[in-house]
Coordinates of C-alpha atoms in Angstrom, one line a residue:
Chain A
M1357 CA 21.2 19.1 -3.1
Y1358 CA 18.8 18.5 -4.9
A1359 CA 16.5 21.3 -5.2
Q1360 CA 15.9 22.7 -8.7
L1361 CA 13.5 25.4 -9.8
V1362 CA 12.1 26.2 -6.4
E1363 CA 9.1 28.6 -6.7
T1364 CA 9.4 31.7 -4.6
G1365 CA 6.1 33.3 -5.7
A1366 CA 8.1 36.4 -6.8
K1367 CA 7.8 38.2 -10.1
R1368 CA 10.3 40.8 -9.1
L1369 CA 12.2 41.9 -6.0
K1370 CA 10.7 44.5 -3.7
T1371 CA 12.8 47.5 -2.8
L1372 CA 13.4 48.3 0.9
E1373 CA 11.0 51.2 0.5
E1374 CA 8.2 49.0 -0.7
M1375 CA 8.5 46.7 2.3
S1376 CA 6.4 46.7 5.4
P1377 CA 8.4 47.5 8.6
E1378 CA 8.5 43.8 9.5
E1379 CA 9.7 42.8 6.1
R1380 CA 12.4 45.5 6.2
E1381 CA 13.6 44.4 9.6
F1382 CA 13.7 40.8 8.3
Q1383 CA 15.6 41.8 5.2
E1384 CA 18.1 43.8 7.2
K1385 CA 18.7 40.9 9.5
V1386 CA 19.3 38.7 6.5
D1387 CA 21.6 41.2 5.0
A1388 CA 23.6 41.4 8.2
E1389 CA 24.0 37.6 8.0
T1390 CA 22.0 37.0 11.2
K1391 CA 20.4 33.5 11.0
I1392 CA 16.6 33.4 10.9
E1393 CA 15.3 31.0 13.5
P1394 CA 11.9 29.2 13.6
K1395 CA 10.3 31.6 16.1
N1396 CA 11.4 34.8 14.2
W1397 CA 8.9 36.6 12.0
M1398 CA 9.4 35.8 8.3
P1399 CA 7.6 36.8 5.1
E1400 CA 5.2 34.1 4.0
G1401 CA 7.0 33.8 0.7
Y1402 CA 10.2 33.1 2.5
R1403 CA 8.6 30.4 4.6
K1404 CA 6.9 28.8 1.6
T1405 CA 10.0 28.9 -0.5
L1406 CA 12.0 27.2 2.3
V1407 CA 9.4 24.5 2.8
R1408 CA 9.5 23.8 -0.9
Q1409 CA 13.3 23.8 -1.1
I1410 CA 13.8 21.7 2.1
S1411 CA 11.1 19.2 1.2
Q1412 CA 12.5 18.8 -2.3
H1413 CA 15.8 18.2 -0.7
A1414 CA 14.4 15.7 1.7
H1415 CA 12.4 13.9 -1.1
S1416 CA 15.5 13.7 -3.1
E1417 CA 17.4 12.0 -0.3
V1418 CA 14.6 9.4 -0.1
V1419 CA 14.0 8.9 -3.8
G1420 CA 17.8 8.9 -4.2
M1421 CA 17.9 5.6 -2.2
L1422 CA 16.1 3.8 -5.0
P1423 CA 18.8 3.9 -7.8
E1424 CA 21.2 2.6 -5.2
G1425 CA 18.8 0.1 -3.9
N1426 CA 18.8 -1.2 -7.4
W1427 CA 22.4 -2.4 -6.9
V1428 CA 22.7 -2.9 -3.1
T1429 CA 21.5 -6.5 -3.6
R1430 CA 24.2 -7.0 -6.3
A1431 CA 27.2 -5.3 -4.9
P1432 CA 30.3 -7.3 -5.9
T1433 CA 32.2 -7.6 -2.6
L1434 CA 31.5 -7.5 1.1
K1435 CA 33.4 -4.2 1.4
R1436 CA 31.5 -2.5 -1.4
K1437 CA 28.2 -3.9 -0.2
L1438 CA 28.8 -2.6 3.3
Q1439 CA 29.8 0.8 2.0
L1440 CA 26.7 1.1 -0.2
M1441 CA 24.5 0.0 2.7
A1442 CA 26.0 2.6 5.0
K1443 CA 25.5 5.3 2.3
I1444 CA 21.9 4.4 1.9
Q1445 CA 21.4 4.5 5.6
D1446 CA 23.0 7.9 5.7
E1447 CA 20.6 9.1 3.1
A1448 CA 17.5 7.9 5.0
G1449 CA 19.0 9.8 8.0
H1450 CA 19.4 12.9 5.9
G1451 CA 15.8 12.6 4.8
L1452 CA 14.6 12.4 8.3
Y1453 CA 16.8 15.3 9.4
L1454 CA 15.7 17.5 6.6
Y1455 CA 12.0 16.7 7.1
S1456 CA 12.5 17.8 10.7
A1457 CA 14.1 21.0 9.6
M1458 CA 11.1 21.5 7.3
E1459 CA 8.7 20.9 10.2
T1460 CA 10.2 23.8 12.1
L1461 CA 8.5 25.9 9.5
G1462 CA 5.1 24.6 10.4
A1463 CA 4.9 22.1 7.5
D1464 CA 3.8 18.6 8.0
R1465 CA 5.9 15.7 6.8
D1466 CA 3.0 13.4 5.8
E1467 CA 1.4 16.2 3.8
E1468 CA 4.6 17.0 1.9
I1469 CA 5.2 13.4 1.1
E1470 CA 1.6 13.1 -0.1
K1471 CA 2.3 16.0 -2.5
L1472 CA 5.4 14.1 -3.8
H1473 CA 3.2 11.0 -4.4
Q1474 CA 0.6 13.1 -6.3
G1475 CA 3.3 14.5 -8.5
K1476 CA 2.9 18.0 -7.1
A1477 CA 6.3 18.2 -5.3
K1478 CA 9.6 17.8 -7.0
Y1479 CA 12.8 16.0 -6.3
S1480 CA 16.1 16.1 -8.1
S1481 CA 15.8 15.1 -11.7
I1482 CA 19.0 13.0 -11.5
F1483 CA 17.2 10.2 -9.7
N1484 CA 14.9 9.7 -12.7
Y1485 CA 17.8 8.2 -14.6
P1486 CA 18.4 4.5 -14.3
T1487 CA 21.5 2.9 -12.8
L1488 CA 22.5 0.3 -15.4
N1489 CA 25.8 -1.1 -14.3
W1490 CA 27.9 -1.4 -11.1
A1491 CA 30.1 1.6 -12.0
D1492 CA 27.0 3.8 -11.7
M1493 CA 27.4 3.3 -7.9
G1494 CA 30.8 4.9 -8.2
A1495 CA 29.6 7.6 -10.7
V1496 CA 26.6 8.5 -8.6
G1497 CA 28.8 8.9 -5.5
W1498 CA 31.4 10.9 -7.4
L1499 CA 29.3 13.1 -9.7
V1500 CA 25.8 13.2 -8.1
D1501 CA 27.0 13.6 -4.5
G1502 CA 29.8 15.8 -5.9
A1503 CA 27.3 18.1 -7.5
A1504 CA 25.2 18.1 -4.3
I1505 CA 28.2 19.0 -2.2
V1506 CA 29.1 22.0 -4.3
N1507 CA 25.6 23.3 -3.7
Q1508 CA 25.4 22.3 -0.1
V1509 CA 28.7 23.7 1.0
V1510 CA 27.3 27.0 0.0
L1511 CA 24.0 26.2 1.7
Q1512 CA 25.8 25.9 5.0
R1513 CA 25.6 29.7 5.0
T1514 CA 21.9 29.8 4.0
S1515 CA 19.9 32.3 6.0
Y1516 CA 17.5 29.8 7.8
G1517 CA 19.2 28.4 10.9
P1518 CA 17.9 24.9 11.0
Y1519 CA 18.5 24.3 7.3
S1520 CA 22.0 25.7 7.6
R1521 CA 22.8 23.4 10.5
A1522 CA 21.4 20.4 8.7
M1523 CA 23.7 21.2 5.8
V1524 CA 26.8 21.3 8.0
R1525 CA 26.1 17.8 9.1
I1526 CA 25.0 16.4 5.8
C1527 CA 28.0 17.9 3.9
K1528 CA 30.4 15.9 6.1
E1529 CA 28.8 12.6 5.2
E1530 CA 28.3 13.5 1.5
S1531 CA 32.0 14.3 1.2
F1532 CA 32.8 10.8 2.5
H1533 CA 30.3 9.3 -0.1
Q1534 CA 31.9 11.2 -2.9
R1535 CA 35.4 10.0 -2.1
Q1536 CA 34.1 6.4 -1.8
G1537 CA 32.4 6.7 -5.2
Y1538 CA 35.5 8.1 -6.8
Q1539 CA 37.5 5.2 -5.3
I1540 CA 35.1 2.6 -6.9
L1541 CA 35.9 4.1 -10.3
L1542 CA 39.6 4.6 -9.7
D1543 CA 40.0 1.0 -8.6
M1544 CA 38.3 -0.3 -11.6
M1545 CA 40.2 2.0 -14.0
R1546 CA 43.6 1.1 -12.4
E1547 CA 43.2 -2.6 -11.7
G1548 CA 40.1 -3.7 -13.6
T1549 CA 39.6 -5.7 -16.7
E1550 CA 38.7 -4.0 -20.0
E1551 CA 35.1 -4.8 -19.4
Q1552 CA 35.2 -3.0 -16.0
K1553 CA 36.9 0.0 -17.6
A1554 CA 34.2 0.1 -20.2
M1555 CA 31.6 0.1 -17.4
V1556 CA 33.2 3.2 -15.8
Q1557 CA 33.2 5.1 -19.1
D1558 CA 29.6 4.1 -19.9
A1559 CA 28.5 5.3 -16.4
I1560 CA 30.1 8.6 -16.9
N1561 CA 28.7 9.0 -20.4
R1562 CA 25.2 8.5 -19.1
L1563 CA 25.4 10.5 -15.9
W1564 CA 27.5 13.4 -17.0
W1565 CA 24.8 15.7 -18.5
P1566 CA 22.2 14.8 -15.9
A1567 CA 24.7 15.7 -13.2
L1568 CA 25.2 19.1 -14.8
M1569 CA 21.4 19.6 -14.9
M1570 CA 21.3 19.2 -11.2
F1571 CA 22.2 22.8 -10.8
G1572 CA 19.0 23.9 -12.5
P1573 CA 18.4 26.3 -15.4
H1574 CA 20.4 29.4 -16.4
D1575 CA 20.0 32.2 -13.9
D1576 CA 18.6 34.7 -16.4
E1577 CA 15.7 32.3 -16.9
S1578 CA 14.8 32.1 -13.3
P1579 CA 13.1 34.9 -11.4
N1580 CA 12.9 32.6 -8.4
S1581 CA 16.7 32.5 -8.2
Q1582 CA 16.9 36.3 -7.7
Q1583 CA 14.3 36.3 -4.8
S1584 CA 16.1 33.3 -3.2
M1585 CA 19.4 35.1 -3.5
A1586 CA 17.9 38.3 -1.9
W1587 CA 16.6 36.2 1.0
K1588 CA 20.0 34.4 1.1
I1589 CA 18.3 31.0 0.9
K1590 CA 20.5 30.6 -2.1
R1591 CA 24.0 32.0 -1.9
K1592 CA 25.3 31.5 -5.4
S1593 CA 23.7 31.3 -8.8
N1594 CA 23.0 28.1 -10.6
D1595 CA 25.5 28.9 -13.3
E1596 CA 28.2 29.9 -10.8
L1597 CA 27.7 26.6 -9.0
R1598 CA 27.7 24.6 -12.2
Q1599 CA 31.0 26.2 -13.3
M1600 CA 32.6 25.5 -9.9
F1601 CA 31.6 21.8 -10.2
I1602 CA 33.0 21.5 -13.7
D1603 CA 36.2 23.2 -12.8
Q1604 CA 36.9 20.9 -9.9
T1605 CA 35.6 17.7 -11.6
I1606 CA 37.6 17.8 -14.9
P1607 CA 41.0 17.2 -13.3
Q1608 CA 39.5 14.2 -11.4
L1609 CA 38.0 12.9 -14.7
E1610 CA 41.4 13.2 -16.4
F1611 CA 43.1 11.5 -13.4
L1612 CA 40.7 8.6 -13.9
G1613 CA 41.7 8.4 -17.6
C1614 CA 38.1 8.9 -18.7
T1615 CA 36.4 11.4 -20.9
A1616 CA 33.2 13.5 -20.7
P1617 CA 30.7 13.2 -23.5
D1618 CA 31.1 16.9 -24.5
P1619 CA 33.1 17.8 -27.6
D1620 CA 33.0 21.5 -26.5
L1621 CA 34.7 20.9 -23.2
K1622 CA 38.1 22.7 -23.1
W1623 CA 40.2 24.8 -20.7
N1624 CA 39.9 28.5 -21.3
E1625 CA 43.2 30.3 -20.5
E1626 CA 41.5 33.7 -20.5
T1627 CA 38.7 33.0 -18.1
G1628 CA 40.6 30.5 -16.0
H1629 CA 37.6 28.1 -16.3
Y1630 CA 36.5 25.3 -18.5
D1631 CA 34.2 26.0 -21.3
F1632 CA 31.5 23.5 -21.9
G1633 CA 28.7 22.7 -24.3
E1634 CA 25.1 23.7 -24.0
I1635 CA 22.9 21.5 -21.8
N1636 CA 19.9 19.9 -23.5
W1637 CA 17.3 22.0 -21.7
Q1638 CA 14.4 20.3 -23.5
E1639 CA 15.5 17.0 -21.7
F1640 CA 15.8 18.8 -18.4
Y1641 CA 12.3 20.2 -18.6
D1642 CA 10.9 16.9 -19.9
V1643 CA 12.4 15.0 -16.9
L1644 CA 11.1 17.7 -14.5
K1645 CA 7.6 17.3 -16.0
G1646 CA 7.6 13.6 -15.3
N1647 CA 8.9 12.4 -18.6
G1648 CA 12.3 11.0 -17.6
P1649 CA 13.2 7.3 -17.9
C1650 CA 12.3 6.4 -14.3
N1651 CA 9.9 9.1 -13.0
R1652 CA 7.0 6.7 -13.0
E1653 CA 8.9 3.8 -11.3
R1654 CA 10.4 6.0 -8.6
I1655 CA 7.2 7.6 -7.5
N1656 CA 5.3 4.3 -7.8
T1657 CA 7.8 2.6 -5.6
R1658 CA 7.7 5.3 -3.0
K1659 CA 3.9 5.5 -3.1
K1660 CA 3.5 1.7 -2.9
A1661 CA 5.9 1.5 0.2
I1662 CA 3.9 4.1 2.0
D1663 CA 0.4 2.8 1.0
E1664 CA 1.2 -0.8 1.7
G1665 CA 2.8 0.2 5.0
A1666 CA -0.4 2.0 6.2
W1667 CA -1.6 -0.9 8.3
V1668 CA 1.9 -1.1 10.0
R1669 CA 1.8 2.5 11.0
E1670 CA -1.8 2.2 12.1
A1671 CA -0.8 -0.7 14.3
A1672 CA 2.0 1.2 15.8
V1673 CA -0.3 4.1 16.7
A1674 CA -3.0 1.7 18.1
Y1675 CA -0.4 -0.1 20.2
A1676 CA 1.0 3.1 21.6
K1677 CA -2.5 4.2 22.6
K1678 CA -3.2 0.9 24.3
Q1679 CA 0.2 1.1 26.2
K1680 CA -0.7 4.6 27.3
Q1681 CA -4.1 3.5 28.6
R1682 CA -2.6 0.6 30.4
A1683 CA 0.0 2.8 32.0
Q1684 CA -2.8 5.2 33.2
A1685 CA -4.9 2.3 34.5
A1686 CA -2.0 0.8 36.4
Chain B
M1488 CA 33.5 -35.5 12.6
T1489 CA 36.6 -33.9 13.9
Q1490 CA 36.5 -30.7 15.9
A1491 CA 38.4 -28.8 13.2
E1492 CA 35.8 -29.9 10.6
A1493 CA 33.0 -29.0 12.9
L1494 CA 34.4 -25.5 13.5
K1495 CA 34.7 -24.7 9.8
E1496 CA 31.2 -25.9 9.2
Y1497 CA 29.9 -23.9 12.2
L1498 CA 31.6 -20.7 11.1
L1499 CA 30.0 -20.9 7.7
R1500 CA 26.6 -21.4 9.3
L1501 CA 27.0 -18.2 11.3
A1502 CA 28.4 -16.3 8.3
D1503 CA 25.8 -17.5 5.8
S1504 CA 22.8 -17.0 8.1
D1505 CA 23.9 -13.4 8.7
M1506 CA 24.7 -12.8 5.0
I1507 CA 21.4 -14.2 3.7
L1508 CA 19.2 -12.4 6.2
G1509 CA 21.2 -9.2 5.5
Q1510 CA 20.6 -9.7 1.8
R1511 CA 16.9 -10.2 2.3
L1512 CA 16.8 -6.9 4.2
C1513 CA 18.7 -5.1 1.4
E1514 CA 15.8 -6.1 -0.9
L1515 CA 13.6 -3.8 1.2
C1516 CA 15.6 -0.7 0.4
G1517 CA 13.2 2.1 -0.4
K1518 CA 10.2 -0.1 0.4
A1519 CA 9.8 0.2 4.1
P1520 CA 6.5 1.4 5.7
A1521 CA 8.2 4.5 7.2
L1522 CA 11.4 6.4 6.8
E1523 CA 12.4 5.5 10.3
E1524 CA 12.0 1.8 9.4
E1525 CA 14.0 2.4 6.2
M1526 CA 16.9 3.5 8.4
A1527 CA 16.5 0.8 11.0
L1528 CA 16.3 -2.0 8.4
M1529 CA 19.4 -0.9 6.6
N1530 CA 21.1 -0.5 10.0
V1531 CA 20.3 -4.1 11.0
A1532 CA 21.3 -5.4 7.5
L1533 CA 24.6 -3.5 7.8
D1534 CA 25.3 -5.1 11.2
L1535 CA 24.5 -8.6 9.8
V1536 CA 26.6 -8.3 6.7
G1537 CA 29.4 -6.8 8.8
Q1538 CA 29.2 -9.8 11.2
A1539 CA 29.1 -12.2 8.2
R1540 CA 32.4 -10.7 7.0
N1541 CA 34.0 -11.3 10.4
W1542 CA 32.9 -14.9 10.4
Y1543 CA 33.9 -15.4 6.7
E1544 CA 37.4 -14.1 7.4
Y1545 CA 37.9 -16.5 10.2
A1546 CA 36.4 -19.3 8.2
A1547 CA 38.7 -18.5 5.2
E1548 CA 41.8 -18.7 7.5
L1549 CA 40.8 -22.1 8.8
I1550 CA 39.7 -23.5 5.4
D1551 CA 43.0 -22.2 4.0
D1552 CA 42.5 -23.2 0.4
G1553 CA 43.2 -19.8 -1.1
R1554 CA 39.6 -18.5 -0.9
D1555 CA 39.1 -15.2 1.0
A1556 CA 35.9 -13.9 2.6
D1557 CA 34.6 -12.6 -0.7
K1558 CA 35.1 -15.9 -2.5
L1559 CA 33.2 -17.6 0.3
A1560 CA 30.3 -15.2 0.0
F1561 CA 30.1 -14.7 -3.7
R1562 CA 31.4 -17.9 -5.4
R1563 CA 29.8 -20.7 -3.5
D1564 CA 26.6 -22.3 -4.9
A1565 CA 23.5 -23.0 -2.9
H1566 CA 24.4 -26.5 -1.8
N1567 CA 27.5 -25.2 -0.2
Y1568 CA 25.6 -22.5 1.7
R1569 CA 24.9 -23.4 5.3
N1570 CA 22.4 -20.7 6.4
L1571 CA 19.3 -21.5 8.4
L1572 CA 16.3 -21.9 6.1
L1573 CA 14.5 -19.2 8.1
T1574 CA 16.8 -16.5 6.8
E1575 CA 16.2 -17.2 3.2
Q1576 CA 12.4 -16.9 3.4
P1577 CA 10.9 -14.0 1.4
N1578 CA 10.1 -10.7 2.9
E1579 CA 6.4 -10.9 2.1
D1580 CA 4.6 -8.3 4.3
Y1581 CA 6.1 -6.5 7.2
A1582 CA 4.6 -9.0 9.7
V1583 CA 6.6 -11.8 8.0
T1584 CA 9.7 -9.6 7.8
M1585 CA 9.5 -8.9 11.5
G1586 CA 8.4 -12.4 12.5
R1587 CA 11.4 -13.8 10.6
Q1588 CA 13.7 -11.2 12.2
F1589 CA 12.3 -12.0 15.7
F1590 CA 12.7 -15.7 15.5
F1591 CA 16.2 -15.2 14.2
D1592 CA 17.1 -12.5 16.7
V1593 CA 16.2 -14.7 19.7
W1594 CA 18.4 -17.5 18.3
H1595 CA 21.1 -15.1 17.4
Y1596 CA 21.1 -13.3 20.8
F1597 CA 21.4 -16.5 22.9
T1598 CA 23.9 -18.0 20.5
L1599 CA 26.2 -15.0 20.5
K1600 CA 25.8 -14.6 24.3
S1601 CA 27.0 -18.2 24.7
L1602 CA 29.8 -17.7 22.2
T1603 CA 31.2 -14.8 24.1
G1604 CA 32.4 -17.5 26.6
S1605 CA 33.7 -19.7 23.8
S1606 CA 37.0 -21.5 24.4
D1607 CA 38.0 -20.2 20.9
E1608 CA 39.2 -16.7 21.6
R1609 CA 38.6 -15.5 18.1
I1610 CA 35.0 -16.6 18.3
A1611 CA 34.6 -15.0 21.7
A1612 CA 35.9 -11.7 20.4
I1613 CA 33.7 -11.6 17.3
A1614 CA 30.7 -12.6 19.3
A1615 CA 31.3 -10.0 22.0
K1616 CA 31.1 -7.2 19.4
A1617 CA 28.2 -8.9 17.5
L1618 CA 26.2 -9.4 20.7
K1619 CA 25.8 -5.6 21.3
E1620 CA 24.3 -5.3 17.8
A1621 CA 22.1 -8.4 18.2
T1622 CA 20.8 -7.1 21.6
Y1623 CA 19.5 -4.1 19.8
H1624 CA 18.1 -6.1 17.0
L1625 CA 16.2 -8.3 19.4
R1626 CA 14.8 -5.4 21.3
R1627 CA 13.6 -3.9 18.1
S1628 CA 12.0 -7.0 16.5
S1629 CA 10.3 -7.9 19.9
E1630 CA 8.8 -4.5 20.0
W1631 CA 7.5 -4.8 16.5
V1632 CA 6.0 -8.3 17.1
K1633 CA 4.2 -6.8 20.1
R1634 CA 3.1 -3.7 18.2
L1635 CA 1.7 -5.7 15.3
G1636 CA 0.3 -8.6 17.4
D1637 CA -1.4 -6.2 19.9
G1638 CA -2.1 -3.3 17.4
T1639 CA -5.1 -3.4 15.2
E1640 CA -7.3 -6.3 14.2
E1641 CA -5.7 -6.4 10.8
S1642 CA -2.1 -6.3 12.2
H1643 CA -2.9 -9.0 14.7
Q1644 CA -4.2 -11.3 12.0
R1645 CA -1.2 -10.6 9.8
M1646 CA 1.2 -11.2 12.6
Q1647 CA -0.5 -14.4 13.6
D1648 CA -0.4 -15.6 10.0
A1649 CA 3.3 -14.7 9.8
I1650 CA 4.0 -16.8 13.0
D1651 CA 2.1 -19.7 11.4
I1652 CA 3.9 -19.4 8.1
L1653 CA 7.4 -19.2 9.7
W1654 CA 7.0 -21.7 12.5
R1655 CA 8.1 -24.7 10.5
F1656 CA 11.4 -23.1 9.9
T1657 CA 12.2 -22.5 13.6
G1658 CA 12.9 -26.2 14.5
E1659 CA 16.2 -25.9 12.7
L1660 CA 17.3 -23.1 15.0
I1661 CA 17.2 -25.3 18.1
T1662 CA 17.7 -28.9 16.8
P1663 CA 21.4 -29.8 17.2
D1664 CA 23.3 -32.0 14.9
D1665 CA 26.8 -33.6 15.1
T1666 CA 28.5 -30.3 14.4
D1667 CA 26.6 -28.5 17.2
R1668 CA 27.3 -31.4 19.6
V1669 CA 31.0 -31.7 18.9
L1670 CA 31.5 -28.0 19.4
A1671 CA 29.4 -27.8 22.5
E1672 CA 31.5 -30.6 24.1
A1673 CA 34.7 -28.8 23.2
G1674 CA 33.4 -25.6 24.9
I1675 CA 33.5 -23.8 21.6
G1676 CA 29.8 -23.7 20.7
P1677 CA 26.6 -23.2 22.8
D1678 CA 25.0 -26.0 24.8
P1679 CA 22.2 -27.1 22.5
D1680 CA 19.7 -27.9 25.3
Q1681 CA 20.2 -24.5 27.0
L1682 CA 19.9 -22.7 23.7
A1683 CA 16.6 -24.5 23.0
T1684 CA 15.2 -23.7 26.4
D1685 CA 16.3 -20.1 26.2
W1686 CA 14.8 -19.7 22.7
R1687 CA 11.5 -21.2 23.6
G1688 CA 11.3 -19.2 26.8
M1689 CA 11.8 -15.9 25.2
V1690 CA 9.6 -16.6 22.1
N1691 CA 6.8 -17.7 24.3
E1692 CA 7.1 -14.7 26.6
V1693 CA 7.1 -12.2 23.7
L1694 CA 4.3 -13.9 21.8
T1695 CA 2.2 -14.0 24.9
Q1696 CA 2.7 -10.3 25.5
A1697 CA 1.8 -9.8 21.8
T1698 CA -1.4 -11.8 22.2
L1699 CA -0.1 -14.3 19.7
T1700 CA -0.2 -18.1 19.7
P1701 CA 3.1 -19.9 19.0
G1702 CA 3.1 -23.1 16.9
A1703 CA 3.0 -26.5 18.5
E1704 CA 6.2 -27.8 20.0
D1705 CA 5.8 -31.1 18.2
A1706 CA 4.9 -29.4 14.8
W1707 CA 6.6 -30.8 11.7
M1708 CA 9.8 -28.9 11.0
Y1709 CA 11.4 -28.1 7.7
M1710 CA 15.2 -28.5 8.1
G1711 CA 18.2 -28.9 5.9
G1712 CA 19.8 -25.5 5.6
K1713 CA 22.7 -26.3 7.9
H1714 CA 23.6 -29.2 5.6
G1715 CA 23.1 -27.4 2.3
E1716 CA 19.6 -28.6 1.5
H1717 CA 17.7 -25.4 1.0
T1718 CA 14.3 -24.1 -0.1
E1719 CA 13.9 -23.0 -3.7
H1720 CA 14.5 -19.4 -2.7
L1721 CA 18.2 -19.6 -2.0
G1722 CA 19.2 -20.2 -5.7
F1723 CA 17.5 -16.9 -6.7
I1724 CA 19.0 -15.0 -3.8
L1725 CA 22.5 -16.1 -4.8
A1726 CA 21.8 -15.5 -8.5
E1727 CA 21.2 -11.9 -7.7
M1728 CA 23.8 -11.5 -4.9
Q1729 CA 26.6 -13.2 -6.8
F1730 CA 25.8 -11.7 -10.2
L1731 CA 28.9 -9.6 -10.8
Q1732 CA 31.4 -12.1 -9.4
R1733 CA 29.8 -14.8 -11.7
A1734 CA 29.5 -12.6 -14.8
Y1735 CA 33.0 -11.2 -14.5
P1736 CA 35.0 -14.1 -13.1
D1737 CA 38.3 -12.6 -14.3
A1738 CA 37.9 -9.4 -12.4
T1739 CA 40.2 -9.4 -9.4
T1740 CA 39.2 -6.0 -8.0
W1741 CA 36.0 -4.1 -7.6

């Protein structure tokens, strides 16, 4: 996942009558569930919204490697180390795959990454929280990948073909990560020492609310949501997705023998869903604006990697050019 | 030294070298010069730690003192580690990272190639699988040494500096000791002379193509990793890598 608050440029939705013939044809195609492909005509707003959403998603995969990189050098066993390394490698792969999908819309990967480094592009707020103990590697897999999957399973039906296809592939790997994450926690809760169990609960306490924030603000506070839904870039509302996530996660939480840091959390017989407390939206917007615990570190690390790697990339280009010249001369 | 002792010692060298180099590559997570490199570095690291696990498992069976692969990796102190000094050297810039990888990969490739014909079937089987991975690693690091060596003026200088910095750690790769000789005679390990010839041959070939100058053959060499005498770096690597196992010694599952 990992796209929150994607700007659509829309203040309100256009009616079919207000649309140009091209727009109308496009909207009818979307309504008929025909996938939009790179060469099809599309409204500029649709293209821009998708570029924003897919690039946010790609940035999130890449920035999301950092909180895990924080523990990959300290993973406790060979098995856990290998699993975490494979997960990180998958995420780099997802990033590449998503940037490619984004480039089918005429956007440039380097330009979008530059926007990220300048603080102009977003990535999921969750990765601005620190990973403070080993159980975070389990909780990130279970809750963060779990929240991402809820969103992405729906995005498999998103209207833009290349994005939809990327989601199908990414979902498979994310599900695997989620099960692995849960297993880390389950093993510690079942066979671990008291200290290990305390680590698990501590990780859940810290990551619970940020995971719920991953779904973005309430729908009634988001005109962008409505436009994205009309274009079928988004298929379900933020609140619907958040509720789905909570409903499926609480039984897993209980099975672990852990609790959520929410006194208002309880099963509602009438609605058939869990009720839960209000998210601290001030914190959400603070983190989104750059005032989370790790915003600065995450961006600095990424920027430093790309800046300090400039000479490496330049060398690769220069070498390729020389090789080409040699081949032509031969 | 008996053959059995030599074998245990040798397996730890293979395992520890893979493990420590894999650990160094893990440190680069999120810090590579391009996203493609991010993936490739983690991929190589994953191969190396996976191979380390295979060697540790076999070593644990032969050592047979109740320690498993994880105990060997996460509960031994530096003086019991047997990795090549080259593998514990810091990442520095990408030229050093790739130079270290290249020198190691050439050694690794020829070692594994020879081990596929080992009279020890278990070793031959592990090596056969590992060789496929090492072949890719070598192709990749050779390409990078050439790109950086024959790229821009800056990259050439950096790559040459990296070769000069790392050269003194390469002697250990191709200088045999009793362990190496005992196993070579038993047909278990590689022939040391052949390994040295192959290593020099390929290193010279790639460096020449990369417009780089190798160090002198009679240069002073820093050795000791194979006997547990390490550079100052290893203690810090282990302090990080073994943190959880050391901080929570009572934990039996993770």
